[in-house]
Tab-separated table of C-alpha atoms and ligand atoms in Angstrom:
chain	number	residue	atom	x	y	z
A	1	UNK	CA	3.635	14.932	-15.097
A	2	UNK	CA	1.820	17.573	-13.174
A	3	UNK	CA	-1.440	15.872	-12.657
A	4	UNK	CA	0.098	12.787	-11.208
A	5	UNK	CA	2.334	14.916	-8.945
A	6	UNK	CA	-0.632	16.882	-7.651
A	7	UNK	CA	-2.285	13.483	-6.812
A	8	UNK	CA	0.750	12.198	-4.918
A	9	UNK	CA	0.855	15.489	-2.976
A	10	UNK	CA	-2.811	15.245	-2.071
A	11	UNK	CA	-3.177	11.562	-1.368
A	12	UNK	CA	0.036	9.892	-1.076
A	13	UNK	CA	0.831	8.679	2.398
A	14	UNK	CA	4.524	8.466	3.426
A	15	UNK	CA	4.894	5.250	5.426
A	16	UNK	CA	8.781	5.471	5.891
A	17	UNK	CA	11.780	6.998	4.338
A	18	UNK	CA	11.638	4.398	1.604
A	19	UNK	CA	7.848	3.707	1.113
A	20	UNK	CA	5.026	5.764	-0.227
A	21	UNK	CA	1.408	4.448	-0.037
A	22	UNK	CA	-0.697	5.311	-2.964
A	23	UNK	CA	-3.535	2.791	-2.555
A	24	UNK	CA	-6.268	5.550	-3.044
A	25	UNK	CA	-5.522	5.958	-6.825
A	26	UNK	CA	-2.987	3.222	-8.001
A	27	UNK	CA	-2.530	0.210	-5.755
A	28	UNK	CA	-5.921	-0.765	-4.435
A	29	UNK	CA	-8.529	1.809	-5.587
A	30	UNK	CA	-7.692	3.056	-9.233
A	31	UNK	CA	-8.485	6.427	-10.450
A	32	UNK	CA	-9.261	5.443	-13.964
A	33	UNK	CA	-9.291	8.925	-15.317
A	34	UNK	CA	-5.820	9.657	-14.160
A	35	UNK	CA	-4.637	6.232	-15.452
A	36	UNK	CA	-6.108	7.361	-18.831
A	37	UNK	CA	-4.066	10.546	-18.761
A	38	UNK	CA	-1.006	8.274	-17.645
A	39	UNK	CA	-1.370	6.066	-20.604
A	40	UNK	CA	-1.665	8.735	-23.021
A	41	UNK	CA	1.355	10.497	-21.794
A	42	UNK	CA	3.478	7.063	-22.132
A	43	UNK	CA	1.887	6.760	-25.696
A	44	UNK	CA	2.864	10.295	-26.785
A	45	UNK	CA	6.325	9.636	-25.636
A	46	UNK	CA	6.705	6.301	-27.472
A	47	UNK	CA	4.597	7.525	-30.659
A	48	UNK	CA	7.620	7.191	-33.016
A	49	UNK	CA	9.043	4.061	-31.127
A	50	UNK	CA	7.379	1.481	-33.231
A	51	UNK	CA	5.896	-0.290	-30.215
A	52	UNK	CA	3.985	-3.550	-30.809
A	53	UNK	CA	3.225	-4.674	-27.418
A	54	UNK	CA	3.053	-3.422	-23.763
A	55	UNK	CA	4.286	-5.635	-21.063
A	56	UNK	CA	3.689	-5.170	-17.249
A	57	UNK	CA	3.812	-7.286	-14.212
A	58	UNK	CA	0.434	-8.102	-12.299
A	59	UNK	CA	-1.291	-6.680	-10.464
A	60	UNK	CA	-0.725	-2.896	-9.941
A	61	UNK	CA	0.995	-2.328	-13.324
A	62	UNK	CA	-2.059	-3.375	-15.314
A	63	UNK	CA	-4.226	-0.301	-14.895
A	64	UNK	CA	-1.586	2.244	-16.327
A	65	UNK	CA	-0.235	-0.397	-18.716
A	66	UNK	CA	-3.787	-1.132	-20.320
A	67	UNK	CA	-4.265	2.520	-21.049
A	68	UNK	CA	-0.994	2.950	-22.533
A	69	UNK	CA	-1.751	-0.227	-24.848
A	70	UNK	CA	-5.185	1.525	-25.656
A	71	UNK	CA	-3.636	4.877	-26.521
A	72	UNK	CA	-0.854	3.095	-28.605
A	73	UNK	CA	-3.588	0.575	-30.209
A	74	UNK	CA	-1.405	-2.482	-29.263
A	75	UNK	CA	-1.997	-5.435	-27.011
A	76	UNK	CA	-1.193	-5.578	-23.332
A	77	UNK	CA	0.540	-8.684	-21.910
A	78	UNK	CA	0.985	-8.795	-18.313
A	79	UNK	CA	3.505	-11.206	-16.652
A	80	UNK	CA	1.986	-13.595	-14.111
A	81	UNK	CA	3.654	-13.975	-10.685
A	82	UNK	CA	3.713	-17.519	-9.257
A	83	UNK	CA	5.406	-19.126	-6.378
A	84	UNK	CA	6.934	-21.895	-8.400
A	85	UNK	CA	6.262	-22.743	-11.922
A	86	UNK	CA	6.295	-26.528	-12.683
A	87	UNK	CA	5.562	-26.693	-16.383
A	88	UNK	CA	7.713	-24.358	-18.023
A	89	UNK	CA	7.957	-25.736	-21.595
A	90	UNK	CA	5.486	-23.098	-22.962
A	91	UNK	CA	6.698	-20.207	-20.730
A	92	UNK	CA	9.481	-17.507	-20.438
A	93	UNK	CA	10.213	-17.520	-16.659
A	94	UNK	CA	12.416	-15.169	-14.631
A	95	UNK	CA	13.023	-14.818	-10.965
A	96	UNK	CA	12.524	-11.485	-9.431
A	97	UNK	CA	13.551	-10.527	-5.947
A	98	UNK	CA	11.295	-8.122	-4.341
A	99	UNK	CA	13.387	-5.851	-1.794
A	100	UNK	CA	10.222	-3.996	-0.578
A	101	UNK	CA	8.204	-7.373	0.242
A	102	UNK	CA	11.301	-9.325	0.954
A	103	UNK	CA	10.316	-12.312	-1.387
A	104	UNK	CA	11.346	-13.968	-4.565
A	105	UNK	CA	8.718	-14.377	-7.122
A	106	UNK	CA	8.846	-16.342	-10.379
A	107	UNK	CA	7.263	-14.085	-13.225
A	108	UNK	CA	6.094	-15.893	-16.372
A	109	UNK	CA	4.961	-14.956	-19.778
A	110	UNK	CA	3.426	-17.537	-22.247
A	111	UNK	CA	5.713	-17.903	-25.247
A	112	UNK	CA	2.470	-17.328	-27.354
A	113	UNK	CA	2.375	-13.772	-26.586
A	114	UNK	CA	5.916	-12.389	-27.349
A	115	UNK	CA	7.716	-12.876	-30.708
A	116	UNK	CA	10.979	-12.173	-32.389
A	117	UNK	CA	10.266	-8.693	-34.075
A	118	UNK	CA	8.207	-7.429	-31.195
A	119	UNK	CA	9.137	-3.864	-29.901
A	120	UNK	CA	8.040	-3.899	-26.316
A	121	UNK	CA	7.319	-1.049	-24.093
A	122	UNK	CA	7.530	-2.206	-20.291
A	123	UNK	CA	5.425	-0.433	-17.851
A	124	UNK	CA	5.317	-0.683	-14.062
A	125	UNK	CA	3.705	1.335	-11.240
A	126	UNK	CA	6.967	1.807	-8.944
A	127	UNK	CA	10.719	1.745	-9.632
A	128	UNK	CA	12.505	1.023	-6.581
A	129	UNK	CA	15.511	-1.314	-7.122
A	130	UNK	CA	14.543	-2.274	-10.686
A	131	UNK	CA	14.227	-5.965	-10.168
A	132	UNK	CA	10.846	-6.236	-11.669
A	133	UNK	CA	11.688	-4.069	-14.824
A	134	UNK	CA	15.085	-6.025	-15.265
A	135	UNK	CA	13.030	-9.451	-15.039
A	136	UNK	CA	10.598	-8.239	-17.574
A	137	UNK	CA	13.403	-6.927	-20.002
A	138	UNK	CA	15.091	-10.407	-19.748
A	139	UNK	CA	11.877	-12.183	-20.600
A	140	UNK	CA	11.641	-9.658	-23.646
A	141	UNK	CA	15.017	-10.646	-24.986
A	142	UNK	CA	14.630	-14.324	-24.193
A	143	UNK	CA	11.923	-14.014	-26.731
A	144	UNK	CA	14.134	-12.412	-29.238
A	145	UNK	CA	12.252	-9.284	-29.049
A	146	UNK	CA	13.460	-5.737	-28.341
A	147	UNK	CA	12.799	-3.430	-25.406
A	148	UNK	CA	11.635	-0.109	-26.683
A	149	UNK	CA	11.711	1.529	-23.118
A	150	UNK	CA	10.761	1.129	-19.564
A	151	UNK	CA	7.744	3.462	-18.527
A	152	UNK	CA	7.373	3.905	-14.849
A	153	UNK	CA	4.504	5.667	-13.056
A	154	UNK	CA	6.492	6.588	-9.874
A	155	UNK	CA	10.167	6.437	-9.761
A	156	UNK	CA	11.922	6.602	-6.264
A	157	UNK	CA	15.000	8.163	-7.540
A	158	UNK	CA	16.767	7.780	-4.241
A	159	UNK	CA	17.001	3.951	-4.868
A	160	UNK	CA	19.113	2.194	-7.195
A	161	UNK	CA	16.672	1.103	-9.838
A	162	UNK	CA	16.666	4.064	-12.282
A	163	UNK	CA	20.468	4.103	-12.389
A	164	UNK	CA	20.582	0.371	-12.908
A	165	UNK	CA	18.098	0.369	-15.721
A	166	UNK	CA	20.071	3.243	-17.537
A	167	UNK	CA	23.379	1.501	-17.045
A	168	UNK	CA	21.983	-1.563	-18.578
A	169	UNK	CA	21.307	0.741	-21.728
A	170	UNK	CA	17.467	1.080	-21.429
A	171	UNK	CA	15.506	4.184	-22.118
A	172	UNK	CA	13.531	4.991	-18.952
A	173	UNK	CA	10.450	7.266	-18.732
A	174	UNK	CA	9.201	7.994	-15.307
A	175	UNK	CA	6.227	10.223	-14.991
A	176	UNK	CA	6.972	11.260	-11.316
A	177	UNK	CA	10.368	11.150	-9.932
A	178	UNK	CA	10.575	11.314	-6.203
A	179	UNK	CA	14.061	12.488	-4.764
A	180	UNK	CA	13.223	12.019	-1.111
A	181	UNK	CA	10.724	10.756	1.361
A	182	UNK	CA	12.496	11.825	4.392
A	183	UNK	CA	10.559	13.742	7.399
A	184	UNK	CA	7.231	12.394	5.960
A	185	UNK	CA	7.379	14.651	3.138
A	186	UNK	CA	7.367	13.952	-0.645
A	187	UNK	CA	9.958	15.720	-2.524
A	188	UNK	CA	10.146	15.572	-6.344
A	189	UNK	CA	13.267	15.560	-8.510
A	190	UNK	CA	13.757	18.655	-10.605
A	191	UNK	CA	13.265	18.157	-14.291
B	1	LIG	P1	11.727	-3.219	-7.847
B	1	LIG	O1	10.844	-4.056	-8.689
B	1	LIG	O2	11.832	-1.806	-8.466
B	1	LIG	O3	13.094	-3.856	-7.567
B	1	LIG	O4	10.987	-2.941	-6.568
B	1	LIG	P2	10.551	-3.784	-5.277
B	1	LIG	O5	11.058	-5.277	-5.604
B	1	LIG	O6	11.275	-3.050	-4.103
B	1	LIG	O7	9.143	-3.775	-5.306
B	1	LIG	C1	8.283	-4.722	-4.981
B	1	LIG	C2	6.914	-4.357	-4.801
B	1	LIG	O8	6.631	-3.185	-4.051
B	1	LIG	C3	6.112	-3.867	-6.222
B	1	LIG	O9	4.873	-4.413	-6.201
B	1	LIG	C4	6.374	-2.598	-6.295
B	1	LIG	O10	5.534	-1.794	-7.133
B	1	LIG	C5	6.206	-2.051	-4.812
B	1	LIG	N1	6.693	-0.864	-4.241
B	1	LIG	C6	8.022	-0.627	-4.311
B	1	LIG	N2	8.240	0.592	-3.620
B	1	LIG	C7	6.954	0.973	-3.213
B	1	LIG	C8	6.578	2.089	-2.566
B	1	LIG	O11	7.236	3.093	-2.007
B	1	LIG	N3	5.048	2.231	-2.409
B	1	LIG	C9	4.359	1.318	-2.888
B	1	LIG	N4	3.092	1.467	-2.876
B	1	LIG	N5	4.734	0.062	-3.490
B	1	LIG	C10	6.106	0.148	-3.644
B	1	LIG	P3	4.262	-5.764	-6.371
B	1	LIG	O12	4.896	-6.590	-5.442
B	1	LIG	O13	4.654	-6.137	-7.686
B	1	LIG	O14	2.809	-5.610	-5.966
B	1	LIG	P4	1.525	-5.332	-6.873
B	1	LIG	O15	1.811	-4.955	-8.171
B	1	LIG	O16	0.858	-6.611	-6.859
B	1	LIG	O17	0.807	-4.283	-6.150
């Protein structure tokens, strides 16, 4: 998606060979107009997929996901992160390991908001090792619902996540695919 790649080129800060900082438009300040375009792009790609819900993980997934939900005219559910869930009876809970932050998070969704028969579009801001997306997919499947696909704003194609998700059989739609961050420079994968 050209507008997103242009924004990454203009404002993305390469922190290391592994990490891109995009806090001016996605992870701290949010460019709402760009998020609207991103949501519309996801909605166009999934227009025929029968999506009934969008699912993301708080916090940075919420902005693009709410715009996708708006464009698809379906509800957005965001999984909540908690250190340790004690009362699990009415929740779907999965443990997700964050390589980037070196921590384990329990992510939880109320059983009220996912049902068998739902077709769920999973959205996340970054795809690195795929742990967050796989955790959300496990929650969807625990509810007896189906994963329509996984929509990613920024995929780091040089890390293992995209391959892992495709191997697991999921449709993956990434709007920007970064092939390398070496030498302080962002390179995009060829379409
Ligand atoms: P994974 O889910 O694909 O396995 O990725 P990982 O565990 O490595 O990511 C952990 C957190 O770091 C996620 O945010 C993810 O969005 C973010 N992240 C991963 N790579 C990058 C990167 O290159 N740049 C930036 N800015 N973030 C990255 P989170 O913990 O869920 O935080 P938030 O949603 O509350 O912001």
